[in-house]
Coordinates of C-alpha atoms and ligand atoms in Angstrom, one line a residue:
X109 CA 71.0 91.1 135.6
X110 CA 69.9 90.4 139.2
X111 CA 66.6 88.8 139.6
X112 CA 64.5 88.0 142.8
X113 CA 61.1 86.6 143.3
X114 CA 59.9 88.4 146.5
X115 CA 58.6 86.2 149.1
X116 CA 55.0 86.4 150.1
X117 CA 55.4 85.1 153.6
X118 CA 57.6 85.9 156.5
X119 CA 59.7 83.3 158.3
X120 CA 62.7 81.3 157.5
X121 CA 61.5 79.3 154.5
X122 CA 59.2 81.3 152.2
X123 CA 58.6 78.4 149.9
X124 CA 55.0 79.1 149.1
X125 CA 54.0 81.8 146.9
X126 CA 51.0 83.6 147.3
X127 CA 51.2 86.6 145.0
X128 CA 53.7 87.7 142.5
X129 CA 56.4 90.4 142.4
X130 CA 59.8 90.2 140.9
X131 CA 62.5 92.6 141.5
X132 CA 65.3 93.4 138.4
X133 CA 68.5 94.9 139.9
X134 CA 66.5 96.2 142.6
X135 CA 65.1 99.3 140.6
X136 CA 62.7 97.7 138.4
X137 CA 59.7 95.6 139.7
X138 CA 57.5 93.1 137.7
X139 CA 54.1 93.0 139.0
X140 CA 53.0 94.3 142.3
X141 CA 51.6 91.3 144.3
X142 CA 53.9 91.7 147.2
X143 CA 56.4 95.0 146.7
X144 CA 54.2 96.9 149.3
X145 CA 55.0 94.6 152.2
X146 CA 58.8 94.4 151.4
X147 CA 61.1 96.5 153.7
X148 CA 60.6 100.2 153.0
X149 CA 64.2 100.5 151.7
X150 CA 63.4 98.0 149.2
X151 CA 60.2 99.9 148.2
X152 CA 61.9 103.1 148.0
X153 CA 64.6 101.8 145.5
X154 CA 62.0 100.8 143.0
X155 CA 61.6 103.2 140.2
X156 CA 59.7 101.4 137.7
X157 CA 56.6 99.0 138.0
X158 CA 55.4 97.0 135.2
X159 CA 52.3 95.2 135.5
X160 CA 51.3 92.0 133.5
X161 CA 47.7 91.9 134.1
X162 CA 45.2 93.2 136.7
X163 CA 44.4 90.0 138.8
X164 CA 45.0 90.3 142.6
X165 CA 47.9 88.3 142.9
X166 CA 49.7 90.6 140.7
X167 CA 48.4 93.9 142.0
X168 CA 47.4 93.3 145.6
X169 CA 50.0 95.5 147.2
X170 CA 50.1 98.2 144.5
X171 CA 48.0 100.7 146.4
X172 CA 50.0 100.1 149.5
X173 CA 53.2 100.3 147.8
X174 CA 52.4 103.8 146.3
X175 CA 51.0 105.0 149.5
X176 CA 54.4 104.0 151.1
X177 CA 56.9 105.6 149.0
X178 CA 54.7 108.6 148.2
X179 CA 56.7 112.1 148.6
X180 CA 55.3 115.6 147.5
X181 CA 57.4 116.9 144.5
X182 CA 57.3 116.1 140.9
X183 CA 59.3 112.9 141.1
X184 CA 57.2 109.6 141.1
X185 CA 57.6 106.1 140.2
X186 CA 56.7 105.1 136.8
X187 CA 53.8 102.5 136.3
X188 CA 53.6 100.6 133.1
X189 CA 50.6 98.7 131.9
X190 CA 48.5 97.7 129.0
X191 CA 45.3 99.6 128.2
X192 CA 43.0 96.9 129.6
X193 CA 44.9 96.6 132.9
X194 CA 45.1 100.4 133.2
X195 CA 41.1 100.9 132.6
X196 CA 40.5 98.1 135.3
X197 CA 42.7 99.7 137.7
X198 CA 40.8 103.1 137.1
X199 CA 37.3 101.5 137.5
X200 CA 38.0 98.8 140.3
X201 CA 41.1 100.1 142.6
X202 CA 41.4 103.8 142.1
X203 CA 38.0 104.6 142.2
X204 CA 37.6 106.4 145.7
X205 CA 35.8 103.4 147.1
X206 CA 38.5 100.6 147.4
X207 CA 41.4 103.3 147.4
X208 CA 41.4 106.9 146.7
X209 CA 41.7 107.9 143.0
X210 CA 45.5 108.3 142.7
X211 CA 45.0 108.9 139.1
X212 CA 42.9 112.0 139.6
X213 CA 45.2 113.1 142.5
X214 CA 48.3 112.5 140.5
X215 CA 47.1 115.1 137.8
X216 CA 46.1 117.7 140.3
X217 CA 49.2 117.8 142.5
X218 CA 52.5 115.8 143.4
X219 CA 51.8 112.7 141.4
X220 CA 51.6 109.3 143.1
X221 CA 53.1 107.7 139.9
X222 CA 53.6 108.6 136.2
X223 CA 51.6 106.2 133.8
X224 CA 53.2 104.8 130.9
X225 CA 50.9 102.9 128.5
X226 CA 52.6 99.5 127.1
X227 CA 51.9 98.4 123.5
X228 CA 52.4 94.8 122.4
X229 CA 55.9 94.2 121.2
X230 CA 57.1 97.9 121.7
X231 CA 60.1 97.8 123.8
X232 CA 60.6 100.4 126.9
X233 CA 63.8 101.3 128.2
X234 CA 64.1 101.4 132.1
X235 CA 66.8 101.6 134.5
X236 CA 69.2 100.4 131.9
X237 CA 66.9 97.7 130.7
X238 CA 65.1 97.1 127.6
X239 CA 61.8 95.4 128.4
X240 CA 59.6 93.9 125.5
X241 CA 55.9 93.4 126.5
X242 CA 54.3 90.3 124.5
X243 CA 50.6 89.3 124.9
X244 CA 49.9 86.1 126.7
X245 CA 46.8 83.9 126.6
X246 CA 44.8 84.4 129.9
X247 CA 41.3 85.2 130.8
X248 CA 41.9 88.8 131.0
X249 CA 44.5 90.7 128.8
X250 CA 47.9 89.9 130.0
X251 CA 51.5 90.7 128.9
X252 CA 54.7 88.5 129.4
X253 CA 58.0 90.2 129.5
X254 CA 61.4 89.9 128.1
X255 CA 63.8 91.8 130.0
X256 CA 67.3 92.5 128.4
X257 CA 70.3 94.5 129.7
X258 CA 72.1 93.8 126.4
X259 CA 74.3 90.8 127.5
X260 CA 71.5 88.8 129.0
X261 CA 67.8 88.4 128.6
X262 CA 65.0 86.7 130.7
X263 CA 61.5 86.0 129.6
X264 CA 58.9 86.1 132.5
X265 CA 55.6 84.2 131.1
X266 CA 52.8 84.4 133.6
X267 CA 49.7 84.2 133.5
X268 CA 48.9 82.1 130.6
X269 CA 47.6 79.1 129.1
X270 CA 49.3 77.4 126.0
X271 CA 50.8 80.3 124.0
X272 CA 52.6 81.0 120.7
X273 CA 53.9 84.5 119.9
X274 CA 56.0 84.8 123.1
X275 CA 58.1 81.7 122.0
X276 CA 58.4 83.2 118.7
X277 CA 59.7 86.4 119.9
X278 CA 62.1 84.7 122.6
X279 CA 63.6 82.6 119.9
X280 CA 64.9 85.6 118.1
X281 CA 66.9 86.7 121.2
X282 CA 70.4 85.1 121.0
X283 CA 71.3 85.9 124.4
X284 CA 68.1 84.8 126.2
X285 CA 69.4 83.0 129.4
X286 CA 66.3 81.8 131.1
X287 CA 62.3 81.5 130.7
X288 CA 60.3 81.8 133.9
X289 CA 57.0 80.0 133.2
X290 CA 53.9 79.4 135.4
X291 CA 52.9 76.0 136.3
X292 CA 49.7 76.8 138.3
X293 CA 47.9 73.4 138.8
X294 CA 48.5 69.6 139.0
X295 CA 47.7 67.6 135.9
X296 CA 44.5 66.4 137.7
X297 CA 43.1 69.9 137.7
X298 CA 43.7 70.2 134.0
X299 CA 40.1 71.2 133.6
X300 CA 40.5 74.1 136.0
X301 CA 43.9 75.1 134.2
X302 CA 41.9 75.1 131.0
X303 CA 39.0 77.1 132.3
X304 CA 41.0 79.7 134.0
X305 CA 43.8 80.0 131.2
X306 CA 46.7 78.6 133.3
X307 CA 49.3 75.7 132.7
X308 CA 49.4 72.5 134.6
X309 CA 52.4 70.5 135.1
X310 CA 51.6 68.5 132.0
X311 CA 51.2 71.7 129.7
X312 CA 54.2 73.3 131.4
X313 CA 56.2 70.4 129.9
X314 CA 54.5 70.7 126.4
X315 CA 55.2 74.4 126.2
X316 CA 58.7 73.8 127.0
X317 CA 58.9 71.4 124.1
X318 CA 56.9 73.7 121.8
X319 CA 59.1 76.7 122.5
X320 CA 62.1 75.2 120.8
X321 CA 64.2 76.9 123.5
X322 CA 67.0 74.9 125.1
X323 CA 67.6 77.6 127.9
X324 CA 66.7 76.6 131.7
X325 CA 63.2 77.0 132.5
X326 CA 62.0 77.9 136.1
X327 CA 58.7 77.0 137.0
X328 CA 56.8 79.5 139.3
X329 CA 53.3 80.7 139.9
X330 CA 52.7 77.2 141.6
X331 CA 49.5 77.0 143.8
X332 CA 50.5 76.6 147.2
X333 CA 47.6 74.2 147.9
X334 CA 49.1 71.7 145.5
X335 CA 52.9 72.7 145.4
X336 CA 54.4 69.2 146.4
X337 CA 52.2 67.4 143.7
X338 CA 52.8 70.0 141.0
X339 CA 56.8 70.0 141.9
X340 CA 56.7 66.1 141.8
X341 CA 54.7 66.1 138.6
X342 CA 57.2 68.6 136.9
X343 CA 60.3 66.4 138.1
X344 CA 58.7 63.1 136.8
X345 CA 58.6 64.8 133.1
X346 CA 62.4 64.5 133.6
X347 CA 63.0 67.7 131.7
X348 CA 66.7 68.6 132.0
X349 CA 66.2 72.2 131.7
X350 CA 63.7 72.2 134.7
X351 CA 64.4 74.5 138.0
X352 CA 61.8 75.3 140.4
X353 CA 62.1 79.0 141.1
X354 CA 62.8 79.7 144.7
X355 CA 61.4 83.0 146.4
X356 CA 63.7 85.4 147.8
X357 CA 66.8 83.9 146.2
X358 CA 68.8 86.2 144.0
X359 CA 69.4 84.8 140.5
X360 CA 72.3 86.4 138.4
X361 CA 72.2 85.9 134.5
Ligands
ZN293 ZN1 46.0 85.7 136.4
ZN294 ZN1 48.4 85.1 138.8

């Protein structure tokens, strides 16, 4: 399984991450913060898009992406989301104000996408992968994902505050190879992490310990304004499983 966090800036070293999209084997996208700004060939290869939640850094480029890849005909990308995310997209994005109502248009003519509802802990098959959505603890309804190709599995855990069920499910998967876990804030902003249901460097470390998992943990969803501070704090915790996820780098599991 090959996973790449799409860069959200152009230029030689896209270290900072403004919005989130992961590509799995080029054909599955987790979140749509940046996919609509990738090369058109990259966008056209995507067949399935899974949304964790409706916050803008995870859906910002979704309307652009759907517009970019649209072709008249019955074929269309599959879009997967939980019920709350779907209703929020209908109400706030595809509402004929912010963007055309692709939901109504898809029902009438050639679809812009095929919607597939996600239910907690009900695995979905897509492009040779099994994808298990697991509810996280965020300010809006949010799903983490365990992505499994039969040989290797990876958990994407974002956005969330300290959580529980994801670790229980992850512990049942013997071939789990890695966890991608958010670390949004420095520890000095723990109050803000708590109010917005995110992790700080401190609660990242306590989640690693709580998880009981001994696989590599890749820190991601690091706020650019505090990136150097957060990375320094994470490193000072001395976790031997710690990695910092690099945008635009291919990770093979
Ligand atoms: Zn969020
Ligand atoms: Zn986010």
